[in-house]
Amino acid sequence: MGDTIAAIASGHQVAAIGIVRMSGEQSISYAESLFVPSFGGKLSEQKDRKLVFGELRDTEGQLLDLCLCTISRAPGSYTGEDTVEFQCHGSPMLLRTLLDNLFRLGARQAGPGEFTKRAFLNGRMDLSSAEAVIDLIDAETEEAVRNAAGQLSGAIHRKAESIYSMLADVSAHFHAVLDYPDEDIEDFQLRDYCEKLRNGQRELQILLKSFDHGQIMSSGIPTAIIGLPNAGKSSLLNALVGYERAIVTEVPGTTRDTVEERVRLGGVTLRLIDTAGIRETEDRLEKLGVERSISAAENAALILAVIDGSREAEEGTRRILQTAERSEHAIAVISKADLPQRMEKLETRLSQLHLSSLNGEGMEQLEKMIAAMFPAPSVPAGEILTNARQAEAVRRACESMEAALCAMEEGNTPDIVLTETETAMQALGELTGSSVREDITDRIFSRFCVGK
């Protein structure tokens, strides 16, 4: 990592402010070749993290901008290396010209997430904190922001390190007994070790259980709106998102493909999928739409089964309800409550309510039902797992700790306990990044945008 990298960190759209960032041994030297402080002195003489106003010039001395510049010296910077940030006027052409001049001096284009990757490799943050950076960038709700901020500050790292330290103590004691069988080493305090392992495992299980909510928090709940043609599915989608996202007509079969939108409801984010009406049809295009509707329902975590309450039960209503009943979470929505109702109650085990997409009747009840189905876990912000890699590492650590406990309680030889505790330590090391493979870290940082 001896080379110096540079990138536009503020995107490529016109904006009031544009940021170009550098990291590496020559960062300050390259910046000093282009930037002249307005109040005298050299850039290299300025204090760390102090915004300096001055003239930005190209390698030939031509003025490019009047801007701000700040330097942060190693090891106290974001990356752990010397870094520089230019805060210019937000012209994409200006930023590109500045970047080209930095490349001319010897810097190279940073790869996706390379600044954060250097921070991880230089010990400025662990891997769970580094992953929180992209979660924070992608956060779409306040809850997601708070959780990512908590992870960025090291909430998961601290929990994992505490359990890792406990496992290291157990492992060291077992190693001593195995390596020095003739020495007078104090007998195991088996009860104490078992209790420590149980407590550590319990903490990891709570962490693991948070993963389902973490997926919901970061990706939203895939929610299929299904029903017969003209039951009010598209009207419900439009009412939930607040504008006419889907075409609504009196002609059955208008929706022939799935329409997706995201909406915040009941304290969670729903990925709403408006589907084609499910019915028998000979129309080739509508038939494809029906097949997609059934597929969407099968893959959804929540189904809203829309039944037209202004009509008598129709042929196909039972099929809609049976499809919804196969889902763990489903609600029967008796639609068009603003019209005279001919269907007061459905014969189904599903929770049901009357709702009008026109006047909003029943919307509050729907929101409460969804909130009850997907309650937030009672864990502090920052301790909700949000990606499968972290969850898998925690799961393996839990399994190995359980195996170590069983070996202790059954009186197995110390080497079995030792193997399982060290396997758990390896898994926790993967969570924090202390023992993760290089190809895994490359894959993680490839998710990042260039400049972060």
CSV table of N, CA, C and O in Angstrom, one decimal, residues 275-381:
chain,number,residue,atom,x,y,z
A,275,THR,N,-49.2,-7.4,-8.2
A,275,THR,CA,-49.2,-8.5,-9.1
A,275,THR,C,-50.4,-8.5,-10.0
A,275,THR,O,-51.4,-7.9,-9.8
A,276,ALA,N,-50.3,-9.3,-11.1
A,276,ALA,CA,-51.4,-9.5,-12.0
A,276,ALA,C,-52.5,-10.3,-11.3
A,276,ALA,O,-52.2,-11.1,-10.4
A,277,GLY,N,-53.7,-10.0,-11.7
A,277,GLY,CA,-54.8,-10.8,-11.1
A,277,GLY,C,-54.7,-12.3,-11.4
A,277,GLY,O,-54.4,-12.7,-12.5
A,278,ILE,N,-54.9,-13.1,-10.3
A,278,ILE,CA,-54.7,-14.5,-10.5
A,278,ILE,C,-56.0,-15.1,-10.9
A,278,ILE,O,-57.0,-15.1,-10.2
A,279,ARG,N,-56.1,-15.6,-12.2
A,279,ARG,CA,-57.2,-16.3,-12.7
A,279,ARG,C,-56.8,-17.2,-13.9
A,279,ARG,O,-55.7,-17.0,-14.4
A,280,GLU,N,-57.7,-18.1,-14.3
A,280,GLU,CA,-57.5,-18.9,-15.4
A,280,GLU,C,-57.7,-18.0,-16.7
A,280,GLU,O,-58.7,-17.2,-16.8
A,281,THR,N,-56.8,-18.1,-17.6
A,281,THR,CA,-56.9,-17.2,-18.8
A,281,THR,C,-56.2,-17.9,-20.0
A,281,THR,O,-55.2,-18.7,-19.8
A,282,GLU,N,-56.6,-17.6,-21.2
A,282,GLU,CA,-56.0,-18.1,-22.4
A,282,GLU,C,-55.1,-17.0,-23.0
A,282,GLU,O,-54.4,-17.3,-24.0
A,283,ASP,N,-55.2,-15.8,-22.5
A,283,ASP,CA,-54.3,-14.7,-23.0
A,283,ASP,C,-52.9,-15.0,-22.6
A,283,ASP,O,-52.6,-15.1,-21.5
A,284,ARG,N,-52.0,-15.1,-23.6
A,284,ARG,CA,-50.6,-15.5,-23.4
A,284,ARG,C,-49.9,-14.5,-22.4
A,284,ARG,O,-49.2,-14.9,-21.5
A,285,LEU,N,-50.1,-13.2,-22.7
A,285,LEU,CA,-49.4,-12.2,-21.9
A,285,LEU,C,-50.0,-12.2,-20.4
A,285,LEU,O,-49.2,-12.1,-19.5
A,286,GLU,N,-51.3,-12.3,-20.3
A,286,GLU,CA,-51.9,-12.3,-19.0
A,286,GLU,C,-51.5,-13.5,-18.2
A,286,GLU,O,-51.3,-13.5,-17.0
A,287,LYS,N,-51.4,-14.7,-19.0
A,287,LYS,CA,-51.0,-15.9,-18.3
A,287,LYS,C,-49.6,-15.8,-17.7
A,287,LYS,O,-49.3,-16.3,-16.6
A,288,LEU,N,-48.7,-15.1,-18.5
A,288,LEU,CA,-47.3,-14.9,-17.9
A,288,LEU,C,-47.4,-14.1,-16.7
A,288,LEU,O,-46.6,-14.3,-15.7
A,289,GLY,N,-48.2,-13.0,-16.7
A,289,GLY,CA,-48.4,-12.2,-15.5
A,289,GLY,C,-48.9,-13.0,-14.3
A,289,GLY,O,-48.5,-12.8,-13.2
A,290,VAL,N,-49.8,-13.9,-14.5
A,290,VAL,CA,-50.4,-14.7,-13.5
A,290,VAL,C,-49.3,-15.6,-12.9
A,290,VAL,O,-49.1,-15.8,-11.6
A,291,GLU,N,-48.4,-16.2,-13.8
A,291,GLU,CA,-47.3,-17.0,-13.3
A,291,GLU,C,-46.3,-16.2,-12.4
A,291,GLU,O,-45.8,-16.7,-11.4
A,292,ARG,N,-46.1,-15.0,-12.8
A,292,ARG,CA,-45.2,-14.1,-12.0
A,292,ARG,C,-45.9,-13.8,-10.7
A,292,ARG,O,-45.2,-13.6,-9.7
A,293,SER,N,-47.2,-13.6,-10.7
A,293,SER,CA,-47.9,-13.3,-9.4
A,293,SER,C,-47.7,-14.5,-8.4
A,293,SER,O,-47.4,-14.2,-7.3
A,294,ILE,N,-47.9,-15.7,-8.9
A,294,ILE,CA,-47.8,-16.9,-8.1
A,294,ILE,C,-46.3,-17.0,-7.5
A,294,ILE,O,-46.1,-17.2,-6.4
A,295,SER,N,-45.3,-16.7,-8.4
A,295,SER,CA,-43.9,-16.7,-8.0
A,295,SER,C,-43.7,-15.7,-7.0
A,295,SER,O,-42.9,-15.9,-6.0
A,296,ALA,N,-44.2,-14.5,-7.2
A,296,ALA,CA,-44.0,-13.4,-6.2
A,296,ALA,C,-44.6,-13.8,-4.8
A,296,ALA,O,-44.0,-13.5,-3.8
A,297,ALA,N,-45.7,-14.4,-4.8
A,297,ALA,CA,-46.4,-14.8,-3.6
A,297,ALA,C,-45.5,-15.9,-2.9
A,297,ALA,O,-45.4,-15.8,-1.6
A,298,GLU,N,-45.0,-16.8,-3.6
A,298,GLU,CA,-44.2,-17.9,-3.0
A,298,GLU,C,-42.9,-17.3,-2.4
A,298,GLU,O,-42.4,-17.9,-1.4
A,299,ASN,N,-42.4,-16.2,-2.9
A,299,ASN,CA,-41.1,-15.7,-2.4
A,299,ASN,C,-41.3,-14.5,-1.5
A,299,ASN,O,-40.3,-14.0,-1.0
A,300,ALA,N,-42.5,-14.1,-1.2
A,300,ALA,CA,-42.8,-13.0,-0.3
A,300,ALA,C,-42.7,-13.4,1.1
A,300,ALA,O,-43.0,-14.5,1.5
A,301,ALA,N,-42.3,-12.4,2.0
A,301,ALA,CA,-42.3,-12.6,3.4
A,301,ALA,C,-43.6,-12.2,4.0
A,301,ALA,O,-44.0,-12.5,5.2
A,302,LEU,N,-44.4,-11.4,3.3
A,302,LEU,CA,-45.7,-10.9,3.7
A,302,LEU,C,-46.6,-10.9,2.5
A,302,LEU,O,-46.2,-10.4,1.4
A,303,ILE,N,-47.8,-11.4,2.6
A,303,ILE,CA,-48.8,-11.4,1.5
A,303,ILE,C,-50.0,-10.6,2.0
A,303,ILE,O,-50.6,-10.8,3.1
A,304,LEU,N,-50.4,-9.6,1.1
A,304,LEU,CA,-51.7,-8.9,1.3
A,304,LEU,C,-52.6,-9.5,0.3
A,304,LEU,O,-52.5,-9.2,-0.9
A,305,ALA,N,-53.6,-10.3,0.7
A,305,ALA,CA,-54.6,-10.9,-0.1
A,305,ALA,C,-55.8,-10.0,-0.2
A,305,ALA,O,-56.5,-9.8,0.7
A,306,VAL,N,-56.0,-9.4,-1.4
A,306,VAL,CA,-57.0,-8.4,-1.6
A,306,VAL,C,-58.3,-9.1,-2.1
A,306,VAL,O,-58.2,-9.7,-3.2
A,307,ILE,N,-59.4,-8.9,-1.4
A,307,ILE,CA,-60.6,-9.5,-1.8
A,307,ILE,C,-61.7,-8.4,-1.9
A,307,ILE,O,-61.8,-7.6,-1.0
A,308,ASP,N,-62.4,-8.3,-3.0
A,308,ASP,CA,-63.3,-7.3,-3.3
A,308,ASP,C,-64.5,-7.5,-2.4
A,308,ASP,O,-65.3,-8.4,-2.5
A,309,GLY,N,-64.7,-6.6,-1.4
A,309,GLY,CA,-65.8,-6.7,-0.4
A,309,GLY,C,-67.1,-6.2,-1.0
A,309,GLY,O,-68.2,-6.4,-0.4
A,310,SER,N,-67.1,-5.5,-2.2
A,310,SER,CA,-68.4,-5.0,-2.7
A,310,SER,C,-69.0,-6.1,-3.6
A,310,SER,O,-70.1,-5.8,-4.2
A,311,ARG,N,-68.4,-7.3,-3.7
A,311,ARG,CA,-69.0,-8.3,-4.5
A,311,ARG,C,-69.1,-9.6,-3.7
A,311,ARG,O,-68.4,-9.8,-2.7
A,312,GLU,N,-70.0,-10.5,-4.1
A,312,GLU,CA,-70.2,-11.8,-3.4
A,312,GLU,C,-68.9,-12.6,-3.7
A,312,GLU,O,-68.1,-12.3,-4.6
A,313,ALA,N,-68.6,-13.6,-2.8
A,313,ALA,CA,-67.5,-14.4,-3.0
A,313,ALA,C,-67.5,-15.0,-4.4
A,313,ALA,O,-68.5,-15.5,-4.9
A,314,GLU,N,-66.3,-14.9,-5.1
A,314,GLU,CA,-66.3,-15.3,-6.5
A,314,GLU,C,-65.5,-16.6,-6.6
A,314,GLU,O,-64.8,-17.0,-5.7
A,315,GLU,N,-65.6,-17.2,-7.8
A,315,GLU,CA,-64.8,-18.4,-8.1
A,315,GLU,C,-63.4,-17.9,-8.1
A,315,GLU,O,-63.0,-17.0,-8.8
A,316,GLY,N,-62.5,-18.6,-7.4
A,316,GLY,CA,-61.1,-18.2,-7.3
A,316,GLY,C,-60.7,-17.5,-6.0
A,316,GLY,O,-59.5,-17.4,-5.7
A,317,THR,N,-61.7,-17.0,-5.2
A,317,THR,CA,-61.4,-16.4,-4.0
A,317,THR,C,-60.7,-17.3,-3.0
A,317,THR,O,-59.8,-17.0,-2.3
A,318,ARG,N,-61.2,-18.6,-3.0
A,318,ARG,CA,-60.6,-19.6,-2.1
A,318,ARG,C,-59.2,-19.8,-2.5
A,318,ARG,O,-58.3,-20.0,-1.6
A,319,ARG,N,-58.9,-19.8,-3.8
A,319,ARG,CA,-57.5,-20.0,-4.2
A,319,ARG,C,-56.6,-18.9,-3.7
A,319,ARG,O,-55.5,-19.2,-3.3
A,320,ILE,N,-57.1,-17.7,-3.8
A,320,ILE,CA,-56.3,-16.5,-3.3
A,320,ILE,C,-56.0,-16.7,-1.8
A,320,ILE,O,-54.9,-16.5,-1.4
A,321,LEU,N,-57.0,-17.1,-1.0
A,321,LEU,CA,-56.8,-17.2,0.4
A,321,LEU,C,-55.9,-18.4,0.7
A,321,LEU,O,-55.0,-18.3,1.6
A,322,GLN,N,-56.0,-19.5,0.0
A,322,GLN,CA,-55.1,-20.6,0.2
A,322,GLN,C,-53.7,-20.3,-0.1
A,322,GLN,O,-52.8,-20.7,0.6
A,323,THR,N,-53.5,-19.5,-1.1
A,323,THR,CA,-52.1,-19.0,-1.5
A,323,THR,C,-51.5,-18.2,-0.3
A,323,THR,O,-50.4,-18.4,0.1
A,324,ALA,N,-52.3,-17.3,0.2
A,324,ALA,CA,-51.9,-16.5,1.3
A,324,ALA,C,-51.7,-17.3,2.6
A,324,ALA,O,-50.7,-17.0,3.4
A,325,GLU,N,-52.5,-18.3,2.8
A,325,GLU,CA,-52.4,-19.1,4.1
A,325,GLU,C,-51.1,-19.9,4.1
A,325,GLU,O,-50.7,-20.3,5.2
A,326,ARG,N,-50.5,-20.1,3.0
A,326,ARG,CA,-49.2,-20.8,3.0
A,326,ARG,C,-48.0,-20.0,3.5
A,326,ARG,O,-46.9,-20.5,3.7
A,327,SER,N,-48.2,-18.7,3.5
A,327,SER,CA,-47.2,-17.8,4.0
A,327,SER,C,-47.2,-17.6,5.5
A,327,SER,O,-48.3,-17.7,6.1
A,328,GLU,N,-46.1,-17.5,6.1
A,328,GLU,CA,-46.0,-17.3,7.6
A,328,GLU,C,-46.7,-16.0,8.0
A,328,GLU,O,-47.3,-15.9,9.1
A,329,HIS,N,-46.6,-15.0,7.2
A,329,HIS,CA,-47.2,-13.7,7.5
A,329,HIS,C,-48.1,-13.3,6.3
A,329,HIS,O,-47.7,-13.1,5.2
A,330,ALA,N,-49.4,-13.1,6.6
A,330,ALA,CA,-50.4,-12.7,5.5
A,330,ALA,C,-51.6,-12.1,6.2
A,330,ALA,O,-51.9,-12.4,7.3
A,331,ILE,N,-52.2,-11.2,5.4
A,331,ILE,CA,-53.3,-10.4,5.9
A,331,ILE,C,-54.4,-10.4,4.7
A,331,ILE,O,-54.0,-10.2,3.6
A,332,ALA,N,-55.6,-10.7,5.1
A,332,ALA,CA,-56.7,-10.7,4.1
A,332,ALA,C,-57.3,-9.3,4.2
A,332,ALA,O,-57.8,-8.8,5.2
A,333,VAL,N,-57.2,-8.5,3.0
A,333,VAL,CA,-57.7,-7.2,3.0
A,333,VAL,C,-59.0,-7.2,2.2
A,333,VAL,O,-59.0,-7.4,1.0
A,334,ILE,N,-60.1,-6.9,2.9
A,334,ILE,CA,-61.4,-6.9,2.2
A,334,ILE,C,-61.5,-5.4,1.7
A,334,ILE,O,-61.7,-4.5,2.5
A,335,SER,N,-61.4,-5.2,0.4
A,335,SER,CA,-61.2,-3.9,-0.2
A,335,SER,C,-62.6,-3.2,-0.5
A,335,SER,O,-63.6,-3.8,-0.3
A,336,LYS,N,-62.4,-2.0,-0.9
A,336,LYS,CA,-63.6,-1.2,-1.4
A,336,LYS,C,-64.6,-1.0,-0.2
A,336,LYS,O,-65.8,-1.0,-0.5
A,337,ALA,N,-64.1,-0.7,1.0
A,337,ALA,CA,-64.9,-0.5,2.1
A,337,ALA,C,-65.8,0.8,2.0
A,337,ALA,O,-66.8,0.9,2.7
A,338,ASP,N,-65.5,1.6,1.0
A,338,ASP,CA,-66.3,2.8,0.8
A,338,ASP,C,-67.6,2.5,0.0
A,338,ASP,O,-68.5,3.3,-0.1
A,339,LEU,N,-67.7,1.3,-0.5
A,339,LEU,CA,-68.9,0.9,-1.2
A,339,LEU,C,-69.7,-0.1,-0.4
A,339,LEU,O,-69.2,-0.6,0.6
A,340,PRO,N,-71.0,-0.2,-0.7
A,340,PRO,CA,-71.8,-1.2,0.1
A,340,PRO,C,-71.2,-2.6,0.1
A,340,PRO,O,-70.8,-3.1,-0.9
A,341,GLN,N,-71.0,-3.1,1.3
A,341,GLN,CA,-70.3,-4.4,1.5
A,341,GLN,C,-71.2,-5.6,1.3
A,341,GLN,O,-72.3,-5.7,2.0
A,342,ARG,N,-70.8,-6.5,0.5
A,342,ARG,CA,-71.5,-7.8,0.4
A,342,ARG,C,-70.7,-9.0,1.0
A,342,ARG,O,-71.1,-10.1,1.0
A,343,MET,N,-69.6,-8.6,1.6
A,343,MET,CA,-68.7,-9.7,2.2
A,343,MET,C,-68.2,-9.1,3.5
A,343,MET,O,-67.3,-8.3,3.6
A,344,GLU,N,-68.9,-9.5,4.6
A,344,GLU,CA,-68.5,-9.0,5.9
A,344,GLU,C,-67.3,-9.7,6.5
A,344,GLU,O,-66.5,-9.1,7.2
A,345,LYS,N,-67.3,-11.0,6.4
A,345,LYS,CA,-66.2,-11.8,7.0
A,345,LYS,C,-65.8,-13.0,6.1
A,345,LYS,O,-66.7,-13.6,5.5
A,346,LEU,N,-64.5,-13.2,6.1
A,346,LEU,CA,-64.0,-14.3,5.2
A,346,LEU,C,-63.8,-15.6,6.1
A,346,LEU,O,-63.5,-15.5,7.3
A,347,GLU,N,-64.0,-16.7,5.5
A,347,GLU,CA,-63.7,-18.0,6.1
A,347,GLU,C,-62.2,-18.3,5.9
A,347,GLU,O,-61.9,-19.0,4.9
A,348,THR,N,-61.4,-17.8,6.8
A,348,THR,CA,-59.9,-18.1,6.7
A,348,THR,C,-59.3,-17.9,8.1
A,348,THR,O,-59.9,-17.2,8.9
A,349,ARG,N,-58.1,-18.5,8.3
A,349,ARG,CA,-57.4,-18.3,9.5
A,349,ARG,C,-56.6,-17.0,9.5
A,349,ARG,O,-56.0,-16.6,10.5
A,350,LEU,N,-56.6,-16.3,8.4
A,350,LEU,CA,-55.8,-15.1,8.3
A,350,LEU,C,-56.4,-13.9,9.1
A,350,LEU,O,-57.7,-13.9,9.2
A,351,SER,N,-55.6,-13.1,9.5
A,351,SER,CA,-56.1,-11.8,10.1
A,351,SER,C,-56.7,-11.0,8.9
A,351,SER,O,-56.2,-11.1,7.8
A,352,GLN,N,-57.8,-10.4,9.2
A,352,GLN,CA,-58.5,-9.7,8.1
A,352,GLN,C,-59.1,-8.3,8.6
A,352,GLN,O,-59.3,-8.1,9.7
A,353,LEU,N,-59.2,-7.4,7.6
A,353,LEU,CA,-59.8,-6.1,7.9
A,353,LEU,C,-60.4,-5.5,6.7
A,353,LEU,O,-60.1,-6.0,5.5
A,354,HIS,N,-61.4,-4.6,6.9
A,354,HIS,CA,-62.0,-3.9,5.8
A,354,HIS,C,-61.2,-2.6,5.5
A,354,HIS,O,-60.8,-1.9,6.4
A,355,LEU,N,-61.0,-2.3,4.2
A,355,LEU,CA,-60.1,-1.2,3.9
A,355,LEU,C,-60.6,-0.5,2.6
A,355,LEU,O,-61.1,-1.1,1.7
A,356,SER,N,-60.5,0.8,2.6
A,356,SER,CA,-60.8,1.6,1.5
A,356,SER,C,-59.6,2.4,1.0
A,356,SER,O,-59.0,3.2,1.7
A,357,SER,N,-59.1,2.1,-0.2
A,357,SER,CA,-58.0,2.8,-0.8
A,357,SER,C,-58.4,4.2,-1.2
A,357,SER,O,-57.5,5.1,-1.3
A,358,LEU,N,-59.7,4.4,-1.3
A,358,LEU,CA,-60.2,5.8,-1.7
A,358,LEU,C,-60.2,6.7,-0.6
A,358,LEU,O,-59.6,7.9,-0.7
A,359,ASN,N,-60.7,6.4,0.6
A,359,ASN,CA,-60.8,7.3,1.7
A,359,ASN,C,-59.9,7.0,2.9
A,359,ASN,O,-59.8,7.7,3.9
A,360,GLY,N,-59.1,5.9,2.8
A,360,GLY,CA,-58.1,5.6,3.8
A,360,GLY,C,-58.6,4.8,5.0
A,360,GLY,O,-57.9,4.5,5.9
A,361,GLU,N,-59.9,4.4,5.0
A,361,GLU,CA,-60.5,3.6,6.1
A,361,GLU,C,-59.7,2.3,6.2
A,361,GLU,O,-59.5,1.6,5.2
A,362,GLY,N,-59.3,1.9,7.4
A,362,GLY,CA,-58.6,0.7,7.6
A,362,GLY,C,-57.1,0.7,7.4
A,362,GLY,O,-56.4,-0.2,7.8
A,363,MET,N,-56.6,1.8,6.9
A,363,MET,CA,-55.1,2.0,6.8
A,363,MET,C,-54.3,1.9,8.1
A,363,MET,O,-53.3,1.2,8.2
A,364,GLU,N,-54.9,2.6,9.1
A,364,GLU,CA,-54.2,2.6,10.4
A,364,GLU,C,-54.2,1.2,11.0
A,364,GLU,O,-53.2,0.8,11.6
A,365,GLN,N,-55.3,0.5,10.8
A,365,GLN,CA,-55.4,-0.9,11.3
A,365,GLN,C,-54.4,-1.8,10.6
A,365,GLN,O,-53.7,-2.7,11.2
A,366,LEU,N,-54.3,-1.6,9.3
A,366,LEU,CA,-53.3,-2.4,8.5
A,366,LEU,C,-51.9,-2.2,9.0
A,366,LEU,O,-51.1,-3.1,9.2
A,367,GLU,N,-51.6,-0.9,9.3
A,367,GLU,CA,-50.3,-0.5,9.8
A,367,GLU,C,-50.0,-1.2,11.1
A,367,GLU,O,-48.9,-1.7,11.4
A,368,LYS,N,-51.0,-1.3,12.0
A,368,LYS,CA,-50.8,-1.9,13.3
A,368,LYS,C,-50.6,-3.4,13.2
A,368,LYS,O,-49.8,-4.0,13.9
A,369,MET,N,-51.3,-4.0,12.3
A,369,MET,CA,-51.2,-5.5,12.0
A,369,MET,C,-49.8,-5.8,11.6
A,369,MET,O,-49.1,-6.8,12.0
A,370,ILE,N,-49.2,-5.0,10.6
A,370,ILE,CA,-47.9,-5.2,10.1
A,370,ILE,C,-46.9,-5.0,11.2
A,370,ILE,O,-45.9,-5.8,11.3
A,371,ALA,N,-47.0,-4.0,12.0
A,371,ALA,CA,-46.1,-3.7,13.1
A,371,ALA,C,-46.1,-4.9,14.1
A,371,ALA,O,-45.0,-5.2,14.6
A,372,ALA,N,-47.2,-5.5,14.4
A,372,ALA,CA,-47.3,-6.6,15.3
A,372,ALA,C,-46.6,-7.9,14.7
A,372,ALA,O,-46.0,-8.7,15.4
A,373,MET,N,-46.7,-8.0,13.4
A,373,MET,CA,-46.0,-9.2,12.7
A,373,MET,C,-44.5,-9.1,12.7
A,373,MET,O,-43.8,-10.1,12.7
A,374,PHE,N,-44.0,-7.9,12.6
A,374,PHE,CA,-42.6,-7.7,12.5
A,374,PHE,C,-42.0,-6.7,13.5
A,374,PHE,O,-41.6,-5.6,13.2
A,375,PRO,N,-42.1,-7.1,14.8
A,375,PRO,CA,-41.6,-6.3,15.9
A,375,PRO,C,-40.1,-6.1,15.8
A,375,PRO,O,-39.4,-7.0,15.4
A,376,ALA,N,-39.6,-4.9,16.3
A,376,ALA,CA,-38.2,-4.7,16.4
A,376,ALA,C,-37.6,-5.5,17.5
A,376,ALA,O,-38.2,-5.6,18.5
A,377,PRO,N,-36.4,-6.0,17.3
A,377,PRO,CA,-35.8,-6.8,18.4
A,377,PRO,C,-35.3,-5.9,19.5
A,377,PRO,O,-35.0,-4.7,19.3
A,378,SER,N,-35.3,-6.4,20.7
A,378,SER,CA,-35.0,-5.6,21.9
A,378,SER,C,-33.5,-5.6,22.1
A,378,SER,O,-33.0,-6.1,23.1
A,379,VAL,N,-32.7,-5.1,21.1
A,379,VAL,CA,-31.3,-5.1,21.3
A,379,VAL,C,-30.9,-3.6,21.0
A,379,VAL,O,-31.6,-2.9,20.2
A,380,PRO,N,-29.8,-3.2,21.5
A,380,PRO,CA,-29.3,-1.8,21.3
A,380,PRO,C,-29.0,-1.6,19.8
A,380,PRO,O,-28.6,-2.5,19.1
A,381,ALA,N,-29.1,-0.3,19.4
A,381,ALA,CA,-28.7,0.1,18.0
A,381,ALA,C,-27.2,-0.3,17.9
A,381,ALA,O,-26.4,0.0,18.8
